[in-house]
Amino acid sequence: MSFHNLTPAWVDQPLTTPGFAADVVDLMVSLGDRQRGTFAVLLCDPDDYYRATVTIDLPTEFEHLSPGLDTAGLCSSALSPIVTAVRTAPGTGMILALGRPGPGGVCELDDQWSRAATAICQAADIRLLGFYIATSEGVHQPAITHRQAA
């Protein structure tokens, strides 16, 4: 997936197609964001059209992909102000993207973030349109995301 695949009119298309959404994530999560460790929230209107991106820097210890990180707590802390704001606009959908350093292959951390984000959005009754991982090697969805969508 690459933002190079996007047409100039990409904002006029809903972000419900996984390949298309991944290209938009690639555009919105810079290589610097990925190296630093960020959590990006792509906000969509009730018809799933892109409206804005909020990028949240993660703590510096995140860059080491430490297995001791409290993933659920870190995810909840990052999403808390977003959830509060989104709940004031009924029908808003979100695409979440974890920008992280390291290899592009799926790691346990990816699945932990995907599970935590999905649980938080379900509990807040927010439409989660997709969860993606962005590394310097590209953008992908964790396998757990595919199983949760089924």
CSV table of C-alpha atoms in Angstrom, one decimal:
chain,number,residue,atom,x,y,z
A,1,MET,CA,0.0,0.0,0.0
A,2,SER,CA,1.2,3.5,-0.8
A,3,PHE,CA,-0.2,7.0,-0.9
A,4,HIS,CA,1.1,7.1,-4.4
A,5,ASN,CA,-1.9,5.1,-5.4
A,6,LEU,CA,-4.3,7.9,-4.3
A,7,THR,CA,-6.0,10.0,-6.9
A,8,PRO,CA,-6.3,13.8,-6.4
A,9,ALA,CA,-10.0,13.2,-5.6
A,10,TRP,CA,-9.3,10.7,-2.8
A,11,VAL,CA,-11.2,12.8,-0.3
A,12,ASP,CA,-14.4,12.3,-2.3
A,13,GLN,CA,-14.4,8.6,-1.6
A,14,PRO,CA,-15.5,6.7,1.6
A,15,LEU,CA,-12.7,5.0,3.5
A,16,THR,CA,-14.4,1.7,3.7
A,17,THR,CA,-12.2,-0.2,1.3
A,18,PRO,CA,-9.2,-1.7,3.2
A,19,GLY,CA,-6.7,-1.1,0.4
A,20,PHE,CA,-7.8,2.5,-0.1
A,21,ALA,CA,-7.9,3.2,3.6
A,22,ALA,CA,-4.3,1.8,4.0
A,23,ASP,CA,-3.2,4.2,1.3
A,24,VAL,CA,-4.7,7.1,3.2
A,25,VAL,CA,-3.0,5.9,6.4
A,26,ASP,CA,0.3,5.8,4.5
A,27,LEU,CA,-0.3,9.5,3.5
A,28,MET,CA,-1.3,10.6,7.0
A,29,VAL,CA,1.4,8.8,9.1
A,30,SER,CA,4.8,10.2,8.1
A,31,LEU,CA,8.0,8.3,8.3
A,32,GLY,CA,9.0,10.5,11.2
A,33,ASP,CA,5.8,9.6,13.0
A,34,ARG,CA,6.5,5.9,12.5
A,35,GLN,CA,10.1,6.2,13.8
A,36,ARG,CA,8.9,8.2,16.9
A,37,GLY,CA,6.0,6.0,17.7
A,38,THR,CA,2.6,7.7,17.2
A,39,PHE,CA,-1.1,6.8,17.3
A,40,ALA,CA,-3.1,8.4,14.4
A,41,VAL,CA,-6.8,8.8,14.5
A,42,LEU,CA,-8.5,9.5,11.1
A,43,LEU,CA,-11.9,10.9,11.7
A,44,CYS,CA,-14.7,10.2,9.2
A,45,ASP,CA,-18.2,11.6,8.8
A,46,PRO,CA,-21.2,9.4,9.1
A,47,ASP,CA,-20.8,8.4,5.4
A,48,ASP,CA,-17.2,7.3,6.0
A,49,TYR,CA,-15.6,10.2,4.2
A,50,TYR,CA,-12.3,11.5,5.6
A,51,ARG,CA,-12.5,14.7,7.6
A,52,ALA,CA,-9.4,15.1,9.8
A,53,THR,CA,-6.4,13.4,11.4
A,54,VAL,CA,-5.2,13.7,15.0
A,55,THR,CA,-1.7,12.3,15.7
A,56,ILE,CA,-0.8,11.5,19.2
A,57,ASP,CA,2.9,11.0,20.1
A,58,LEU,CA,3.5,8.0,22.3
A,59,PRO,CA,6.0,7.9,25.2
A,60,THR,CA,9.6,7.5,24.3
A,61,GLU,CA,9.9,4.0,25.8
A,62,PHE,CA,7.5,2.9,23.1
A,63,GLU,CA,10.2,3.1,20.4
A,64,HIS,CA,11.9,0.1,22.1
A,65,LEU,CA,8.9,-2.1,21.6
A,66,SER,CA,9.2,-3.1,25.2
A,67,PRO,CA,7.2,-6.2,26.1
A,68,GLY,CA,6.5,-4.7,29.5
A,69,LEU,CA,4.4,-1.8,28.2
A,70,ASP,CA,0.8,-1.6,29.4
A,71,THR,CA,-0.7,-1.6,25.9
A,72,ALA,CA,-4.3,-1.4,27.0
A,73,GLY,CA,-3.5,1.5,29.4
A,74,LEU,CA,-1.4,3.3,26.8
A,75,CYS,CA,-4.1,2.9,24.1
A,76,SER,CA,-6.8,4.0,26.5
A,77,SER,CA,-4.8,7.1,27.6
A,78,ALA,CA,-4.2,8.0,23.9
A,79,LEU,CA,-7.8,7.6,22.9
A,80,SER,CA,-9.5,9.1,25.9
A,81,PRO,CA,-9.7,12.7,24.7
A,82,ILE,CA,-10.6,11.6,21.2
A,83,VAL,CA,-13.4,9.4,22.5
A,84,THR,CA,-14.8,12.3,24.5
A,85,ALA,CA,-14.8,14.5,21.4
A,86,VAL,CA,-16.1,11.9,19.0
A,87,ARG,CA,-19.1,11.1,21.2
A,88,THR,CA,-20.3,14.7,20.7
A,89,ALA,CA,-20.7,14.0,17.0
A,90,PRO,CA,-22.9,11.0,16.6
A,91,GLY,CA,-22.2,8.8,13.6
A,92,THR,CA,-18.5,9.7,13.4
A,93,GLY,CA,-16.3,6.8,12.3
A,94,MET,CA,-12.6,6.4,13.0
A,95,ILE,CA,-9.7,4.6,11.4
A,96,LEU,CA,-6.8,4.1,13.9
A,97,ALA,CA,-3.2,3.6,12.9
A,98,LEU,CA,-0.3,2.7,15.1
A,99,GLY,CA,2.9,4.2,13.7
A,100,ARG,CA,5.8,2.3,15.0
A,101,PRO,CA,9.5,1.7,14.4
A,102,GLY,CA,10.8,-1.8,13.7
A,103,PRO,CA,10.1,-4.4,11.0
A,104,GLY,CA,6.9,-4.4,9.0
A,105,GLY,CA,6.0,-7.9,9.9
A,106,VAL,CA,3.2,-8.4,12.4
A,107,CYS,CA,4.3,-8.6,16.0
A,108,GLU,CA,2.5,-9.3,19.2
A,109,LEU,CA,2.4,-5.6,20.0
A,110,ASP,CA,0.3,-5.0,16.9
A,111,ASP,CA,-2.3,-7.5,18.0
A,112,GLN,CA,-2.4,-6.1,21.5
A,113,TRP,CA,-3.0,-2.6,20.2
A,114,SER,CA,-5.7,-3.8,17.8
A,115,ARG,CA,-7.5,-5.7,20.5
A,116,ALA,CA,-7.3,-2.8,22.9
A,117,ALA,CA,-8.5,-0.2,20.4
A,118,THR,CA,-11.3,-2.4,19.3
A,119,ALA,CA,-12.5,-2.9,22.9
A,120,ILE,CA,-12.3,0.8,23.6
A,121,CYS,CA,-14.3,1.8,20.6
A,122,GLN,CA,-16.9,-0.9,21.2
A,123,ALA,CA,-17.3,0.2,24.8
A,124,ALA,CA,-17.7,3.8,23.7
A,125,ASP,CA,-20.1,2.9,20.9
A,126,ILE,CA,-17.8,4.4,18.3
A,127,ARG,CA,-17.6,3.1,14.8
A,128,LEU,CA,-14.1,1.7,14.2
A,129,LEU,CA,-13.7,1.4,10.4
A,130,GLY,CA,-10.3,-0.2,10.6
A,131,PHE,CA,-7.0,-0.5,12.5
A,132,TYR,CA,-3.7,-0.3,10.7
A,133,ILE,CA,0.0,-0.6,11.5
A,134,ALA,CA,2.4,1.8,9.7
A,135,THR,CA,6.1,1.1,9.7
A,136,SER,CA,9.0,2.3,7.5
A,137,GLU,CA,8.2,-0.9,5.3
A,138,GLY,CA,4.6,0.0,4.7
A,139,VAL,CA,1.1,-0.2,6.1
A,140,HIS,CA,-0.8,-3.4,7.0
A,141,GLN,CA,-3.7,-4.6,9.1
A,142,PRO,CA,-2.9,-7.0,12.0
A,143,ALA,CA,-4.4,-10.5,11.4
A,144,ILE,CA,-6.5,-10.0,14.5
A,145,THR,CA,-8.3,-7.1,12.9
A,146,HIS,CA,-9.5,-9.4,10.1
A,147,ARG,CA,-10.8,-12.0,12.6
A,148,GLN,CA,-12.6,-9.3,14.6
A,149,ALA,CA,-14.3,-7.9,11.5
A,150,ALA,CA,-15.6,-11.4,10.5
